[in-house]
Coordinates of C-alpha atoms in Angstrom, one line a residue:
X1 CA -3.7 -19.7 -25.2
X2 CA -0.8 -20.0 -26.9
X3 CA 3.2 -20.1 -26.5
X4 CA 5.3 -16.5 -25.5
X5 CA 5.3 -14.7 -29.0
X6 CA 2.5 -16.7 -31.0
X7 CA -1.2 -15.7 -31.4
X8 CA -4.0 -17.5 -33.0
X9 CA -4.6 -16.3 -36.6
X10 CA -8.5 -15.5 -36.6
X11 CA -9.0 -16.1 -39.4
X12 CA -7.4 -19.5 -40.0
X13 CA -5.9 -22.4 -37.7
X14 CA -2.4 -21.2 -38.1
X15 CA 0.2 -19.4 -35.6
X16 CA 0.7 -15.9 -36.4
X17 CA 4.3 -15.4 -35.1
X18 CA 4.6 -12.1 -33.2
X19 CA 8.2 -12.2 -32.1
X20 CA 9.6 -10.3 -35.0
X21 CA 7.7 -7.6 -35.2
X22 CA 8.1 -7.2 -31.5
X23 CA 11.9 -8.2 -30.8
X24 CA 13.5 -8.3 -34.4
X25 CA 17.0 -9.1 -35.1
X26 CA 17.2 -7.2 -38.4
X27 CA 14.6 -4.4 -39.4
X28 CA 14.6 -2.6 -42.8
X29 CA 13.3 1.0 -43.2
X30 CA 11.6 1.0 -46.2
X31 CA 11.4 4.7 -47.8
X32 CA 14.6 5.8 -45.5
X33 CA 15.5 9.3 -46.4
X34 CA 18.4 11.6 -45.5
X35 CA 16.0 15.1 -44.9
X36 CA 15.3 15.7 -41.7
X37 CA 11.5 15.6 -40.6
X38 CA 10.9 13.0 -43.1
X39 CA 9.0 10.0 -41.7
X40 CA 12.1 7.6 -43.6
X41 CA 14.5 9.8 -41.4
X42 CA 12.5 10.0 -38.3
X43 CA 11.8 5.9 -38.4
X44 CA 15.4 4.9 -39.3
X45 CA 16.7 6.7 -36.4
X46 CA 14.8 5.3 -34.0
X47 CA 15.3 1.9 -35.0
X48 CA 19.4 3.2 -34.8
X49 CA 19.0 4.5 -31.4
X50 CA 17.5 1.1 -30.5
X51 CA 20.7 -0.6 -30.5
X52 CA 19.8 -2.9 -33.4
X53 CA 22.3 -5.1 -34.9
X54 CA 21.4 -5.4 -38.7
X55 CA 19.6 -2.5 -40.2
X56 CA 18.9 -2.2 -44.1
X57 CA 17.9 1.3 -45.5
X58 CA 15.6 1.0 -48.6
X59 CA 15.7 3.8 -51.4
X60 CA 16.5 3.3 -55.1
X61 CA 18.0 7.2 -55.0
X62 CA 20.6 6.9 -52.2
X63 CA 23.5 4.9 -51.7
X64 CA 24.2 5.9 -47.8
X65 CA 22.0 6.8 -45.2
X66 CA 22.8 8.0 -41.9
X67 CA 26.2 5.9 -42.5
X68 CA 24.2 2.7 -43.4
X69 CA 24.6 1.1 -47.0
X70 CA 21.2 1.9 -49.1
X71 CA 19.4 -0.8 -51.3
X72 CA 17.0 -0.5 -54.0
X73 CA 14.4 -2.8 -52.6
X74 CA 13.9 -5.1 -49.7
X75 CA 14.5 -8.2 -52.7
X76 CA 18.3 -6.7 -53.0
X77 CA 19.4 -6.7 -49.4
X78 CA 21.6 -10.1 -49.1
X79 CA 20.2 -11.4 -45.7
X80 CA 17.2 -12.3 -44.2
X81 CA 14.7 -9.4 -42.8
X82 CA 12.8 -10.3 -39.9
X83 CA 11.3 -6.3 -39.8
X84 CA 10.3 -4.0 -42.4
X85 CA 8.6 -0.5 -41.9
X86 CA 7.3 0.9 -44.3
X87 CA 7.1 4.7 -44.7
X88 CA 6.3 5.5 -48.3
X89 CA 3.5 6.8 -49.9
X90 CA -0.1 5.3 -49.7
X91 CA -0.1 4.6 -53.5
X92 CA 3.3 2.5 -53.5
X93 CA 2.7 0.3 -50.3
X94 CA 1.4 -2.4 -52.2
X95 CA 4.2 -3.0 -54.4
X96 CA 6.3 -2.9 -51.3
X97 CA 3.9 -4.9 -49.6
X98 CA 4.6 -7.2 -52.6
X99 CA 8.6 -7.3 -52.6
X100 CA 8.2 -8.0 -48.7
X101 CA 6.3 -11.3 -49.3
X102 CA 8.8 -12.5 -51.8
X103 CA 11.3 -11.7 -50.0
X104 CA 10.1 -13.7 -47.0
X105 CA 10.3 -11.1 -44.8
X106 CA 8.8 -11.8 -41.2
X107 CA 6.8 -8.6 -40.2
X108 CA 5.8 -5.5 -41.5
X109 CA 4.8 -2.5 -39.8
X110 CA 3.2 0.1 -42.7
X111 CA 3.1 3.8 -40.8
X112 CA 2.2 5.3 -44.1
X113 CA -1.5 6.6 -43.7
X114 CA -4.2 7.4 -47.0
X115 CA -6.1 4.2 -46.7
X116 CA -9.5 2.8 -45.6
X117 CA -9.9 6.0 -43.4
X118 CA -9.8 8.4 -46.5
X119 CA -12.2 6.8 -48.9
X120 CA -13.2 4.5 -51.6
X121 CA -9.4 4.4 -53.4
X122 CA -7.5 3.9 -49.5
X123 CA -10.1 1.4 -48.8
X124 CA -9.1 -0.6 -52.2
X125 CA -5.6 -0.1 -51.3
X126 CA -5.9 -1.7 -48.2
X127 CA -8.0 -4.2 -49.7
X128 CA -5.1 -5.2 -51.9
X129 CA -2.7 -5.5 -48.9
X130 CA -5.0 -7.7 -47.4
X131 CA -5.1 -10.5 -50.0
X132 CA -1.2 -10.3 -51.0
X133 CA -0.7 -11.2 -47.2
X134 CA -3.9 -13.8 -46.7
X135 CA -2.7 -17.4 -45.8
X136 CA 1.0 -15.8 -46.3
X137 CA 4.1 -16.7 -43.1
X138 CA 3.7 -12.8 -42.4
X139 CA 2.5 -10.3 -39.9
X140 CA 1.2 -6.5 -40.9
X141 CA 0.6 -4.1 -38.4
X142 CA -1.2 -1.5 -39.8
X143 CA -1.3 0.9 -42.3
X144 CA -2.0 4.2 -40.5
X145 CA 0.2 3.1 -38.0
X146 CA 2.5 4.9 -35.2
X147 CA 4.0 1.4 -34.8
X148 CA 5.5 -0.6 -31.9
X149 CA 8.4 0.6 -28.6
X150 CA 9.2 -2.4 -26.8
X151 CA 10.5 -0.7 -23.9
X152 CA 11.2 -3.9 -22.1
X153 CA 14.4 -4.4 -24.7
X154 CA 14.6 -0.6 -25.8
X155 CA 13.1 -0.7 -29.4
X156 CA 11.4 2.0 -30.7
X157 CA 9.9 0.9 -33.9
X158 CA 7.8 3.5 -34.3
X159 CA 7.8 6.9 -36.8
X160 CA 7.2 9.3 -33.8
X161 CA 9.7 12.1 -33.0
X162 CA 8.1 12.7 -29.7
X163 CA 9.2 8.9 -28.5
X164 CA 12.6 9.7 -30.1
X165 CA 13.1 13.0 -28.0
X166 CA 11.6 11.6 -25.0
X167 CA 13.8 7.8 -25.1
X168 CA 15.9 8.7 -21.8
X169 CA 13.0 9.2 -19.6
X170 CA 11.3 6.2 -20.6
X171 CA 12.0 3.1 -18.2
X172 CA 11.3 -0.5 -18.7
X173 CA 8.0 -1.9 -16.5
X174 CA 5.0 -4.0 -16.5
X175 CA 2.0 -1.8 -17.6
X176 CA 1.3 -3.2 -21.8
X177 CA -0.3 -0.6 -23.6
X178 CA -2.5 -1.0 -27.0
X179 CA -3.9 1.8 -28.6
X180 CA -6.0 3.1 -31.8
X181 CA -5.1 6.3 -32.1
X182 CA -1.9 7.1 -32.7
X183 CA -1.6 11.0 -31.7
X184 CA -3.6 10.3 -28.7
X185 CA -2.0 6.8 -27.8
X186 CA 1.5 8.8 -28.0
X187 CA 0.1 11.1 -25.8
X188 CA -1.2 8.9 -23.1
X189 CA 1.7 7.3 -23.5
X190 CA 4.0 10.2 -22.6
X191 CA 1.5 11.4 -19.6
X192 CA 2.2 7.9 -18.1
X193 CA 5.9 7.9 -18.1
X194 CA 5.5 12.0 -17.0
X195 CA 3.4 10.6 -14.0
X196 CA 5.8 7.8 -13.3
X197 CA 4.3 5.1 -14.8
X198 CA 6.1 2.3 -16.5
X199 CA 5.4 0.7 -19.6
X200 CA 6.8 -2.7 -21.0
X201 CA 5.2 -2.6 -24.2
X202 CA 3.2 0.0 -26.4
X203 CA 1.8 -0.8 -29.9
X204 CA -0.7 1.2 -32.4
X205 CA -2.8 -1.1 -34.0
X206 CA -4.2 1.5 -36.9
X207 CA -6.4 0.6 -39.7
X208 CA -5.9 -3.4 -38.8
X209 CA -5.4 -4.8 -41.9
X210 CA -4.3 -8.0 -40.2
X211 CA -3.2 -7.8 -36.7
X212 CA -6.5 -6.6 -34.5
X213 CA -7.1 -6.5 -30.8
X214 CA -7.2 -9.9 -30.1
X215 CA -3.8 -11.0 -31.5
X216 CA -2.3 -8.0 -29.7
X217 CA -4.2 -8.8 -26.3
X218 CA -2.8 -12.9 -26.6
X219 CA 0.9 -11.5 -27.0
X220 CA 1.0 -9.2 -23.9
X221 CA -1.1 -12.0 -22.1
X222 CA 1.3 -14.6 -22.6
X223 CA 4.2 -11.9 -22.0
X224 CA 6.1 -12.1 -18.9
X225 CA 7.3 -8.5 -19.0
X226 CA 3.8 -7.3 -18.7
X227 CA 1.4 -7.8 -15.7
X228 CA -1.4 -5.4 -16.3
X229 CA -2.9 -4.0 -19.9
X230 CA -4.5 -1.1 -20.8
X231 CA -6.4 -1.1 -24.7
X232 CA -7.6 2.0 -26.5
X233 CA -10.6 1.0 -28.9
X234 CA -12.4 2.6 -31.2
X235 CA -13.8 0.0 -33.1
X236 CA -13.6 -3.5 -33.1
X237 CA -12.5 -6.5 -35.1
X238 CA -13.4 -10.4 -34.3
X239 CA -15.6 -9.5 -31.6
X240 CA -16.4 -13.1 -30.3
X241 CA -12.6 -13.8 -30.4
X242 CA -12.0 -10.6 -28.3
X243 CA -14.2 -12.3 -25.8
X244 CA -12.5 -15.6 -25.7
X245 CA -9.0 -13.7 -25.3
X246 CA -10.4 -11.4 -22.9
X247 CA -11.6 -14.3 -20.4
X248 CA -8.3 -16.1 -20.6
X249 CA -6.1 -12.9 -20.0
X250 CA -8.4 -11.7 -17.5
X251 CA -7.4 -14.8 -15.5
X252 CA -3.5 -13.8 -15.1
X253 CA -3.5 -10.3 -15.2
X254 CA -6.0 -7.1 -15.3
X255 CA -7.0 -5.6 -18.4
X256 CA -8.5 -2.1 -18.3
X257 CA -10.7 -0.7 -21.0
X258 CA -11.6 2.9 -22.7
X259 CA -13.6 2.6 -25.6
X260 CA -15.1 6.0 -27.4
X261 CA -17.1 6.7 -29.9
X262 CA -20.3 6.2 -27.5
X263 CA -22.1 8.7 -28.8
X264 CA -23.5 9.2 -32.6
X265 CA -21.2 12.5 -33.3
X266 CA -18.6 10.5 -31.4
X267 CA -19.1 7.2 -33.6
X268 CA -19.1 9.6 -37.1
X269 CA -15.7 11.1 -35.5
X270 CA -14.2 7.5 -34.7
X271 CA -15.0 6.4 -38.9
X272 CA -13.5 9.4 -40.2
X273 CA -10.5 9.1 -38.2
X274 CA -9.0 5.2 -38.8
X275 CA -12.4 4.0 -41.0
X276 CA -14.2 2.3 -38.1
X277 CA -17.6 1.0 -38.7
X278 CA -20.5 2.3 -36.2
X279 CA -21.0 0.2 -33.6
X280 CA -23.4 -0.1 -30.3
X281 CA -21.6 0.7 -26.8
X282 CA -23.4 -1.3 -24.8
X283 CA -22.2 -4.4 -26.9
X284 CA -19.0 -3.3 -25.8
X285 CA -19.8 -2.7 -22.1
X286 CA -21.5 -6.5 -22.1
X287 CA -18.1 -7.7 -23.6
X288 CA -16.1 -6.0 -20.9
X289 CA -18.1 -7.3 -18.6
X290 CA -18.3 -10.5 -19.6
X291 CA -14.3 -10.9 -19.9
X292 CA -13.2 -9.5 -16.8
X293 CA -11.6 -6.0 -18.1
X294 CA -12.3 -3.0 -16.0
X295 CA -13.9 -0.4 -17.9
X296 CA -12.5 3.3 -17.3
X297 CA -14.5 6.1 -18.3
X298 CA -11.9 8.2 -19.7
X299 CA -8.2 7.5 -21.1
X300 CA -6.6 9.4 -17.9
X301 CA -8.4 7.2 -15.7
X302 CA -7.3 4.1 -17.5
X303 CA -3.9 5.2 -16.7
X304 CA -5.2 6.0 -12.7
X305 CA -6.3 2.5 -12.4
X306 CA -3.9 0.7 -14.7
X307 CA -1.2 2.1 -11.6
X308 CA -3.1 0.8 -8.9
X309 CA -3.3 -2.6 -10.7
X310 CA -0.2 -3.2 -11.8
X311 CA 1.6 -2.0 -8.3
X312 CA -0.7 -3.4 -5.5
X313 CA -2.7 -6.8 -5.8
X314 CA -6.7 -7.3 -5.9
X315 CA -8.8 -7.0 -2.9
X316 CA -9.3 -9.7 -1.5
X317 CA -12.7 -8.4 0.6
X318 CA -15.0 -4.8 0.3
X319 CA -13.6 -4.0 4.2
X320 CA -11.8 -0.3 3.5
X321 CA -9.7 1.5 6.3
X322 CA -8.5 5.2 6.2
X323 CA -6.2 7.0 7.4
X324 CA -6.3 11.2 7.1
X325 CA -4.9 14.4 8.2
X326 CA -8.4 16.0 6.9
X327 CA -11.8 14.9 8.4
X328 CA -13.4 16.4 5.1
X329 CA -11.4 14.4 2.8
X330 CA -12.3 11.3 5.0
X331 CA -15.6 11.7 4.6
X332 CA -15.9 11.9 0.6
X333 CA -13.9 9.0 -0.1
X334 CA -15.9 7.2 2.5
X335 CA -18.8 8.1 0.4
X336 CA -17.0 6.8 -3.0
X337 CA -16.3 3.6 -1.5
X338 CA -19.7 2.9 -0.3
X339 CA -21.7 4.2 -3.2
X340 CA -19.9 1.6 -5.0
X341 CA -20.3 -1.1 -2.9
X342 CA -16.9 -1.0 -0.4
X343 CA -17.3 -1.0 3.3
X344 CA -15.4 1.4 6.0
X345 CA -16.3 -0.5 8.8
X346 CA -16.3 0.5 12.8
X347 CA -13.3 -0.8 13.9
X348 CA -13.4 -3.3 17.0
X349 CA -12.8 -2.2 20.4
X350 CA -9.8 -4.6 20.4
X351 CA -8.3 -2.9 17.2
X352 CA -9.2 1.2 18.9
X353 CA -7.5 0.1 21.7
X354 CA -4.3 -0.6 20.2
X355 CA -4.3 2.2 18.3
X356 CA -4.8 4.4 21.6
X357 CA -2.6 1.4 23.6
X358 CA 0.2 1.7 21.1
X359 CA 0.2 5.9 20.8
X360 CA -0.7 5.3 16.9
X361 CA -3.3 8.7 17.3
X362 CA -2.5 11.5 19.3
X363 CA -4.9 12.2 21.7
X364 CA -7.0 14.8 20.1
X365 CA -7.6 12.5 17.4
X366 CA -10.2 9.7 15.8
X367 CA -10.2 5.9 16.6
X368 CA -13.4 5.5 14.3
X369 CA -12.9 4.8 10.6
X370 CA -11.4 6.8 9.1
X371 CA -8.8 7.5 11.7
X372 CA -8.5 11.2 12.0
X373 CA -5.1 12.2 13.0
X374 CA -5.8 15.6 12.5
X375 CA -3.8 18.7 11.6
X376 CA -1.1 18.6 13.9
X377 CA -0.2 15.2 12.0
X378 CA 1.7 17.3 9.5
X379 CA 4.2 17.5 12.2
X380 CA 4.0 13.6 13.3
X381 CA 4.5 11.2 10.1
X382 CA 4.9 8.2 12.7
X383 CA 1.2 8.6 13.3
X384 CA 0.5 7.4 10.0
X385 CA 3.0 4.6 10.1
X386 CA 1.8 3.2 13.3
X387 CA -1.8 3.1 12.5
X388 CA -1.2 1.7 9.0
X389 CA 0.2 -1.5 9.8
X390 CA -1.8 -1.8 13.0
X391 CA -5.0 -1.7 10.5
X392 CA -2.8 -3.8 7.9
X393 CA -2.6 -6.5 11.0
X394 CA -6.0 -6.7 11.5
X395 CA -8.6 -9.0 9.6
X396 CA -10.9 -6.1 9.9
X397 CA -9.5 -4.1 6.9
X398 CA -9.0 -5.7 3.4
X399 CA -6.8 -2.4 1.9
X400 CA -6.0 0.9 3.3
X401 CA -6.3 4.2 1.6
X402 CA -3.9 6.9 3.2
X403 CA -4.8 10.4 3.0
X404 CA -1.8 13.2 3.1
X405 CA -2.2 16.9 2.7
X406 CA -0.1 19.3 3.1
X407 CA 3.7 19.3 4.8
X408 CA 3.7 15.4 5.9
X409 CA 4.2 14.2 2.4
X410 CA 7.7 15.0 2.8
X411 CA 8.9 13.2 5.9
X412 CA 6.0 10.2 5.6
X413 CA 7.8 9.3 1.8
X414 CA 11.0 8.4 3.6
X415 CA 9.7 6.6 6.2
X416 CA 7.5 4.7 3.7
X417 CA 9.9 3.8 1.7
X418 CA 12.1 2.6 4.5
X419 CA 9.3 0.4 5.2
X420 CA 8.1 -0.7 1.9
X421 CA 8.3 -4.5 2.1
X422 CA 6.9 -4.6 5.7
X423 CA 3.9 -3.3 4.8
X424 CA 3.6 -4.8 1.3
X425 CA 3.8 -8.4 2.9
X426 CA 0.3 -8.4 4.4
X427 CA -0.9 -8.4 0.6
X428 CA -3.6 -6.0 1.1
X429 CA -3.7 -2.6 -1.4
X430 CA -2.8 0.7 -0.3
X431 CA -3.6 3.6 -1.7
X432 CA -1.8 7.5 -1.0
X433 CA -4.6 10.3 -1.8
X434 CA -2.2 13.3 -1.4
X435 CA -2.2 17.2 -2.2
X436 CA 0.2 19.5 -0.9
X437 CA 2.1 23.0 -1.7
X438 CA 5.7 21.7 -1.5
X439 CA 8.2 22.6 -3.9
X440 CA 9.2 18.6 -4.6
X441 CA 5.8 17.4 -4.2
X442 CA 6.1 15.9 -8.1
X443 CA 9.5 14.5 -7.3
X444 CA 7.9 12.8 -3.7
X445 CA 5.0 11.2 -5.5
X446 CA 7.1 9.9 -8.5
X447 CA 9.7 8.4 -5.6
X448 CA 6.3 6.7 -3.9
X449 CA 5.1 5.5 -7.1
X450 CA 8.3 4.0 -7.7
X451 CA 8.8 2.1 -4.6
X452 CA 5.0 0.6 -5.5
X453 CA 2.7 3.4 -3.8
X454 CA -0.1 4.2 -6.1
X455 CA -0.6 8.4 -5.3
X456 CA -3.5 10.2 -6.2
X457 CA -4.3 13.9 -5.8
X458 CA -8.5 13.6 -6.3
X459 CA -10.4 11.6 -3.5
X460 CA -12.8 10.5 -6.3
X461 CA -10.0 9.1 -8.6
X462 CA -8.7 7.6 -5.0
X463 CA -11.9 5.6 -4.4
X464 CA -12.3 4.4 -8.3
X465 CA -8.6 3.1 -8.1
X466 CA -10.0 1.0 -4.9
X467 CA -13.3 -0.2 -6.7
X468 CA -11.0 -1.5 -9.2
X469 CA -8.8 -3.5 -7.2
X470 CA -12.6 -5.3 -5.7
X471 CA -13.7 -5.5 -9.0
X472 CA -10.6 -7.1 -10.6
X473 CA -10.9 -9.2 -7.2
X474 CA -14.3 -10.6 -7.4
X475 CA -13.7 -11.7 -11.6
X476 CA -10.1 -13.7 -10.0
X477 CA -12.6 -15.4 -7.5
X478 CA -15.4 -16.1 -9.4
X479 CA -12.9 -17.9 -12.4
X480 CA -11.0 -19.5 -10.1
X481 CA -14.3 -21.2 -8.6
X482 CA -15.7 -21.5 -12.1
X483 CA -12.2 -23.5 -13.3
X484 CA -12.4 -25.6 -10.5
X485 CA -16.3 -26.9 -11.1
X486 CA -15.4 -27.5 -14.8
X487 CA -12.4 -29.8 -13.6
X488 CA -14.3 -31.1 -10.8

């Protein structure tokens, strides 16, 4: 593994240098236009409203854009270019393509679409991109590209108005996110930051003319701003590299995976869409395997599990203790855990007595697993407190899953939150499964999220969420003891 901003080139032994197309100094909009709605107007203001120092407009017709001087080509503006996006037609990318590499520009990102994904004449397009950049000091992301937001430093280098519109709502944090579809990825992308999610990095890899999966997986690997990764895949590129780069990430930080086009239909649907070749899914459910990522089924639970990852740490043992207000709702995420391999133990007489000792049930209540507090806990939030970190304390329970419904949401977010790093220091997950009726019950959960409190409302997405955490848990273990015989 390489330094912060390099990844290996695949396809040779040098550095492909990622740092410009990622945090660029100077960035030139290739195709800028003045008319609204235009992708040239929609990319230049972005990169504008990222608070970018040196930004070149490129467009023979115009003199000024958006108050910015205008240059014929990228070969006319007097200063170096670490970024150029290019948003012209399909047709004319290579020549710009062309004028980029002479010009020694650093990165390009090419949102224009029409290429391998339309036909024989995109795929010879492409083809021709491919060779003027081969063995070249350059890095293309794309074509049929959305492009790249940094959201650690605030760039949106990306053609999408939707990012634009939604840029005040969007808050620096830790989750990477790489994606092959760029609709969909900008999408999931906007659910996330809706649920309360935050991102440090997002970047739509398109046709992969040069960049691919594993070049994008090294960067956020090596990046500090990022502690858990979710990728989007449709198709694959450099398969036995995406291994090697899995296993290495997978040490540091989680990755989780959705990969479609499963099916036949689904496979036909994933060619026409970004020119992916058919492939076989259970090569890709032995690779995920194999490198450590967690496989979710769907993209929404990628996002379900990339929150529990990235805000509680791995299990450290399959012993699960909960805590409910609803016997029922107990019971089927008892039954999750265990089909896949968790434990809710008995607890010890020791650990029931303090619970009854220590008045952390009422009297009506359970002191099996899970602790029942029962209805009348929508009036008592201390309940919950008290039994969570009494089960926290013990070495019975390796994570907790809390389950709230109805009016205690309210009063048990304040006190949680009041007590955030208390409970948090016994390094163990916890989980919130919570439904209720109340008018703030969005604003509660994103305030819980937040303050590090993964909140679900299904029991079943609830238990997955935990599975993860084991999951991610064992692979850490079993490296760790696998590092240590190689040294040894």
């Amino acid at each position: 593994m390489n330094c912060y901003g390099k990844s290996t080139d695949f396809r040779g032994d040098r550095l492909v240098n990622l740092h410009p197309l990622f945090e660029p100094s100077s960035v030139a909009v290739v195709g800028a236009s003045k008319e609204k709605g235009k992708l040239g107007h929609i990319a230049l203001l972005n990169v504008m409203e990222s608070g970018i120092r040196y930004i070149y407009p490129i467009n023979p017709n115009e003199k000024e854009i958006l108050g910015l001087k205008c240059y014929p080509s990228v070969l006319d503006v007097p200063a170096e270019i670490d970024l150029a996006l290019i948003c012209i037609p399909a047709k004319l990318v290579p020549s710009a393509v062309s004028q980029c590499v002479l010009k020694g520009v650093k990165a390009i990102i090419i949102f224009s679409s029409g290429f391998s994904e339309l036909g024989e004449e995109g795929a010879r397009l492409q083809k021709q991109i491919e060779e003027m950049v081969a063995g070249k000091e350059i890095t293309v992301l794309g074509p049929n590209c959305v492009g790249v937001y940094n959201v650690t430093r605030g760039y949106n280098l990306t053609m999408s108005p939707t990012l634009r519109m939604m840029r005040e709502s969007i808050k620096p944090g830790s989750i990477g996110f790489i994606t092959q579809s760029g609709a969909f990825g900008v999408a999931l992308f906007t659910l996330a930051v809706q649920k309360g999610l935050r991102l440090s990095k997002m970047i739509h890899l398109g046709n992969k003319v040069f960049l691919n999966d594993a070049h994008i997986l090294e960067y956020l690997g090596n990046d500090p701003a990022t502690n858990t990764i979710v990728i989007y895949m449709e198709d694959i590129k450099e398969s036995r590299r995406v291994l090697e780069v899995l296993k290495d990430v997978t040490k540091k930080k989680p990755v989780v995976a959705v990969r479609v086009g499963k099916t036949e239909a689904g496979s036909r649907a994933s060619a026409s869409h970004v020119g992916a070749l058919k492939s076989v899914d259970a090569l890709y459910t032995a690779l995920f395997k194999q490198g450590g990522a967690i496989r979710a089924k769907s993209s929404f639970e990628a996002l379900d599990i990339a929150m529990a990852l990235s805000l509680q740490p791995p299990l450290k043992g399959n012993k699960i203790g909960i805590i409910t207000n609803s016997g029922g709702q107990g019971v089927e995420i008892t039954d999750a855990l265990c089909e896949h391999g968790l434990d809710v133990p008995e607890l010890s007489v020791t650990t029931r007595n303090r619970l009854l000792m220590e008045k952390a049930v009422p009297e009506w209540g359970s002191l099996s697993n899970p602790v029942d507090l029962g209805a009348p806990a929508a009036q008592t939030p201390d309940w919950y407190i008290k039994s969570t970190k009494i089960l926290l304390e013990s070495n019975e329970i390796d994570g907790l899953i809390m389950v709230v419904l109805g009016a205690p949401l309210d009063e048990l977010t304040s006190k949680l939150i009041t007590r955030t790093n208390e409970l948090f220091s016994f390094k163990k997950p916890i989980l919130i499964s919570a439904i209720s009726a109340l008018k703030n019950h969005d604003a509660l959960v994103k305030t819980l999220i937040e303050k590090g409190f993964p909140v679900y409302m299904d029991p079943q997405i609830t238990a997955k969420c935990m599975v993860a955490l084991y999951e991610y848990g064992k692979y850490r273990l079993r490296s760790s003891l696998s590092d240590v015989l190689v040294k040894s």
